[in-house]
Short mmCIF file of N, CA and C in Angstrom, two decimals:
data_model
loop_
_atom_site.label_atom_id
_atom_site.label_comp_id
_atom_site.label_asym_id
_atom_site.label_seq_id
_atom_site.Cartn_x
_atom_site.Cartn_y
_atom_site.Cartn_z
N UNK A 1 -4.76 -7.32 13.06
CA UNK A 1 -4.10 -7.06 11.81
C UNK A 1 -5.11 -6.48 10.85
N UNK A 2 -4.53 -5.56 9.99
CA UNK A 2 -5.23 -4.87 9.03
C UNK A 2 -4.55 -5.07 7.69
N UNK A 3 -5.25 -5.46 6.64
CA UNK A 3 -4.74 -5.59 5.31
C UNK A 3 -5.28 -4.55 4.46
N UNK A 4 -4.49 -3.82 3.87
CA UNK A 4 -4.95 -2.65 2.86
C UNK A 4 -4.31 -2.86 1.46
N UNK A 5 -5.16 -2.69 0.49
CA UNK A 5 -4.64 -2.77 -0.86
C UNK A 5 -5.03 -1.51 -1.61
N UNK A 6 -4.19 -1.10 -2.58
CA UNK A 6 -4.52 0.04 -3.34
C UNK A 6 -3.74 -0.13 -4.67
N UNK A 7 -4.21 0.47 -5.72
CA UNK A 7 -3.61 0.43 -7.19
C UNK A 7 -2.10 0.98 -7.09
N UNK A 8 -1.23 0.36 -7.79
CA UNK A 8 0.13 0.91 -7.97
C UNK A 8 -0.05 1.86 -9.27
N UNK A 9 0.05 3.15 -9.01
CA UNK A 9 -0.14 4.20 -10.09
C UNK A 9 0.88 3.88 -11.27
N UNK A 10 2.10 3.55 -10.85
CA UNK A 10 3.16 3.31 -11.93
C UNK A 10 2.71 2.25 -12.90
N UNK A 11 1.81 1.41 -12.46
CA UNK A 11 1.44 0.33 -13.47
C UNK A 11 0.40 0.80 -14.52
N UNK A 12 -0.31 1.86 -14.29
CA UNK A 12 -1.41 2.25 -15.05
C UNK A 12 -1.12 2.41 -16.61
N UNK A 13 0.00 2.93 -16.99
CA UNK A 13 0.33 2.98 -18.38
C UNK A 13 0.25 1.55 -19.22
N UNK A 14 0.41 0.53 -18.51
CA UNK A 14 0.40 -0.76 -18.98
C UNK A 14 -1.10 -1.14 -19.26
N UNK A 15 -1.98 -0.44 -18.71
CA UNK A 15 -3.41 -0.54 -18.91
C UNK A 15 -3.94 0.53 -19.99
N UNK A 16 -3.14 1.19 -20.55
CA UNK A 16 -3.47 2.30 -21.48
C UNK A 16 -4.04 3.43 -20.93
N UNK A 17 -3.87 3.74 -19.59
CA UNK A 17 -4.40 4.90 -18.87
C UNK A 17 -3.47 6.10 -19.19
N UNK A 18 -4.09 7.25 -19.30
CA UNK A 18 -3.26 8.64 -19.38
C UNK A 18 -2.78 8.96 -18.07
N UNK A 19 -1.60 9.73 -17.99
CA UNK A 19 -1.22 10.12 -16.81
C UNK A 19 -2.26 10.91 -15.89
N UNK A 20 -2.34 10.51 -14.63
CA UNK A 20 -3.35 11.10 -13.84
C UNK A 20 -4.76 10.39 -13.85
N UNK A 21 -4.93 9.41 -14.78
CA UNK A 21 -6.28 8.89 -14.96
C UNK A 21 -6.26 7.58 -13.94
N UNK A 22 -7.39 7.54 -13.17
CA UNK A 22 -7.57 6.36 -12.33
C UNK A 22 -8.20 5.20 -12.92
N UNK A 23 -8.00 4.03 -12.40
CA UNK A 23 -8.45 2.84 -12.92
C UNK A 23 -9.93 2.74 -12.79
N UNK A 24 -10.53 3.25 -11.75
CA UNK A 24 -11.97 3.20 -11.49
C UNK A 24 -12.42 4.58 -11.12
N UNK A 25 -13.56 4.92 -11.59
CA UNK A 25 -14.11 6.27 -11.24
C UNK A 25 -14.42 6.56 -9.78
N UNK A 26 -14.49 5.64 -8.99
CA UNK A 26 -14.75 5.88 -7.53
C UNK A 26 -13.42 5.89 -6.81
N UNK A 27 -12.38 5.78 -7.25
CA UNK A 27 -11.08 5.85 -6.55
C UNK A 27 -10.82 7.37 -6.24
N UNK A 28 -10.27 7.58 -4.94
CA UNK A 28 -10.00 8.99 -4.49
C UNK A 28 -8.51 9.21 -4.70
N UNK A 29 -7.70 8.22 -4.78
CA UNK A 29 -6.17 8.36 -4.96
C UNK A 29 -5.77 6.98 -5.59
N UNK A 30 -4.50 7.17 -6.23
CA UNK A 30 -3.72 6.11 -6.54
C UNK A 30 -2.34 6.54 -6.52
N UNK A 31 -1.46 5.81 -5.60
CA UNK A 31 -0.24 6.32 -5.28
C UNK A 31 0.75 5.39 -5.95
N UNK A 32 2.03 5.97 -6.11
CA UNK A 32 3.22 5.09 -6.68
C UNK A 32 3.61 4.37 -5.43
N UNK A 33 4.61 3.49 -5.70
CA UNK A 33 5.08 2.59 -4.68
C UNK A 33 5.81 3.34 -3.43
N UNK A 34 6.64 4.32 -3.88
CA UNK A 34 7.36 5.06 -2.87
C UNK A 34 6.36 5.93 -2.01
N UNK A 35 5.40 6.59 -2.52
CA UNK A 35 4.56 7.25 -1.57
C UNK A 35 3.66 6.30 -0.82
N UNK A 36 3.14 5.29 -1.21
CA UNK A 36 2.45 4.32 -0.49
C UNK A 36 3.38 3.74 0.68
N UNK A 37 4.62 3.34 0.39
CA UNK A 37 5.47 2.86 1.35
C UNK A 37 5.74 3.82 2.47
N UNK A 38 6.01 5.06 2.11
CA UNK A 38 6.28 6.06 3.01
C UNK A 38 5.08 6.28 3.97
N UNK A 39 3.83 6.33 3.31
CA UNK A 39 2.69 6.56 4.11
C UNK A 39 2.43 5.37 5.03
N UNK A 40 2.48 4.10 4.57
CA UNK A 40 2.28 3.02 5.39
C UNK A 40 3.29 2.95 6.60
N UNK A 41 4.59 3.21 6.28
CA UNK A 41 5.55 3.22 7.35
C UNK A 41 5.24 4.23 8.42
N UNK A 42 4.79 5.37 7.92
CA UNK A 42 4.57 6.43 8.94
C UNK A 42 3.36 6.04 9.87
N UNK A 43 2.26 5.55 9.24
CA UNK A 43 1.06 5.21 10.03
C UNK A 43 1.47 4.07 10.99
N UNK A 44 2.18 3.20 10.55
CA UNK A 44 2.60 2.08 11.50
C UNK A 44 3.47 2.46 12.55
N UNK A 45 4.36 3.32 12.37
CA UNK A 45 5.17 3.80 13.53
C UNK A 45 4.53 4.70 14.49
N UNK A 46 3.58 5.48 13.94
CA UNK A 46 2.86 6.35 14.83
C UNK A 46 1.86 5.71 15.71
N UNK A 47 1.45 4.49 15.22
CA UNK A 47 0.37 3.81 15.83
C UNK A 47 0.57 2.44 16.50
N UNK A 48 1.84 2.11 16.74
CA UNK A 48 2.11 0.76 17.27
C UNK A 48 2.03 -0.47 16.42
N UNK A 49 2.21 -0.21 15.25
CA UNK A 49 2.14 -1.50 14.35
C UNK A 49 3.45 -1.63 13.59
N UNK A 50 3.69 -2.79 13.04
CA UNK A 50 4.71 -2.94 12.02
C UNK A 50 4.00 -3.21 10.79
N UNK A 51 4.68 -2.86 9.61
CA UNK A 51 3.87 -3.10 8.36
C UNK A 51 4.80 -3.91 7.36
N UNK A 52 4.27 -4.85 6.66
CA UNK A 52 4.86 -5.61 5.66
C UNK A 52 4.30 -5.05 4.39
N UNK A 53 5.06 -4.78 3.40
CA UNK A 53 4.80 -4.22 2.16
C UNK A 53 4.95 -5.41 1.08
N UNK A 54 3.85 -5.60 0.29
CA UNK A 54 4.09 -6.61 -0.86
C UNK A 54 3.12 -6.10 -1.95
N UNK A 55 2.90 -7.05 -2.88
CA UNK A 55 1.95 -6.73 -3.88
C UNK A 55 1.08 -7.88 -4.39
N UNK A 56 0.19 -7.61 -5.34
CA UNK A 56 -0.57 -8.72 -5.93
C UNK A 56 -0.57 -8.40 -7.38
N UNK A 57 -0.51 -9.63 -8.04
CA UNK A 57 -0.55 -9.58 -9.60
C UNK A 57 0.83 -9.82 -10.12
N UNK A 58 0.80 -9.79 -11.44
CA UNK A 58 2.03 -10.08 -12.31
C UNK A 58 3.10 -9.06 -11.97
N UNK A 59 4.37 -9.51 -11.87
CA UNK A 59 5.40 -8.62 -11.49
C UNK A 59 6.06 -8.08 -12.78
N UNK A 60 6.28 -6.75 -12.77
CA UNK A 60 6.99 -6.16 -13.95
C UNK A 60 8.30 -5.59 -13.26
N UNK A 61 9.46 -5.90 -14.08
CA UNK A 61 10.72 -5.52 -13.55
C UNK A 61 11.02 -4.19 -13.10
N UNK A 62 10.38 -3.18 -13.65
CA UNK A 62 10.58 -1.77 -13.27
C UNK A 62 9.43 -1.17 -12.59
N UNK A 63 8.16 -1.69 -12.83
CA UNK A 63 6.99 -1.10 -12.30
C UNK A 63 6.45 -1.78 -11.20
N UNK A 64 6.84 -2.93 -10.73
CA UNK A 64 6.44 -3.81 -9.73
C UNK A 64 5.11 -4.45 -10.09
N UNK A 65 4.23 -4.39 -9.10
CA UNK A 65 2.88 -5.20 -9.34
C UNK A 65 1.72 -4.17 -9.48
N UNK A 66 0.71 -4.65 -10.12
CA UNK A 66 -0.43 -3.72 -10.30
C UNK A 66 -1.11 -3.26 -9.10
N UNK A 67 -1.20 -4.15 -8.01
CA UNK A 67 -1.84 -3.74 -6.78
C UNK A 67 -0.73 -3.84 -5.64
N UNK A 68 -0.81 -2.76 -4.82
CA UNK A 68 0.14 -2.67 -3.63
C UNK A 68 -0.63 -3.27 -2.35
N UNK A 69 0.10 -3.80 -1.43
CA UNK A 69 -0.54 -4.50 -0.32
C UNK A 69 0.24 -4.08 0.92
N UNK A 70 -0.44 -3.64 2.04
CA UNK A 70 0.25 -3.29 3.24
C UNK A 70 -0.48 -4.08 4.27
N UNK A 71 0.29 -4.87 5.05
CA UNK A 71 -0.27 -5.70 6.10
C UNK A 71 0.33 -5.02 7.47
N UNK A 72 -0.63 -4.45 8.18
CA UNK A 72 -0.28 -3.90 9.44
C UNK A 72 -0.62 -4.80 10.52
N UNK A 73 0.35 -5.10 11.45
CA UNK A 73 0.37 -5.98 12.51
C UNK A 73 0.52 -5.27 13.76
N UNK A 74 -0.34 -5.23 14.76
CA UNK A 74 -0.28 -4.50 16.08
C UNK A 74 0.82 -5.14 16.84
N UNK A 75 1.59 -4.35 17.36
CA UNK A 75 2.72 -4.78 18.28
C UNK A 75 2.16 -4.98 19.60
N UNK A 76 2.54 -6.00 20.22
CA UNK A 76 2.06 -6.37 21.59
C UNK A 76 2.63 -5.15 22.57
N UNK A 77 1.58 -4.68 23.35
CA UNK A 77 1.97 -3.62 24.32
C UNK A 77 2.63 -4.38 25.52
N UNK A 78 3.47 -3.89 26.20
CA UNK A 78 4.03 -4.38 27.48
C UNK A 78 2.90 -4.55 28.43
N UNK A 79 3.01 -5.71 29.12
CA UNK A 79 2.05 -5.91 30.22
C UNK A 79 2.17 -4.81 31.25
N UNK A 80 1.05 -4.38 31.86
CA UNK A 80 1.11 -3.47 33.03
C UNK A 80 1.91 -4.09 34.11
N UNK A 81 2.65 -3.30 34.83
CA UNK A 81 3.32 -3.78 35.98
C UNK A 81 2.51 -4.20 37.15
N UNK A 82 2.81 -5.15 37.79
CA UNK A 82 2.05 -5.70 38.94
C UNK A 82 1.98 -4.66 40.02
N UNK A 83 0.78 -4.59 40.85
CA UNK A 83 0.89 -3.49 41.87
C UNK A 83 1.64 -3.85 43.02
#
């Protein structure tokens, strides 16, 4: 299992950030929920995982949560056939 979190870019205006401004200077990207979900689902399907998407923090009715969370769970491989 792999758990990955990333900021929800849609939430940034509630922190007083300008469009395109990151929450932390060391961040390389901050995606909106649709882009993060699409990326996570693609990675999961290409690599034998299922993914559960959720969030962390206070819920906003239109912006979601400030932090996005993807839980990748490896699918069991079929056992090798007996010789």
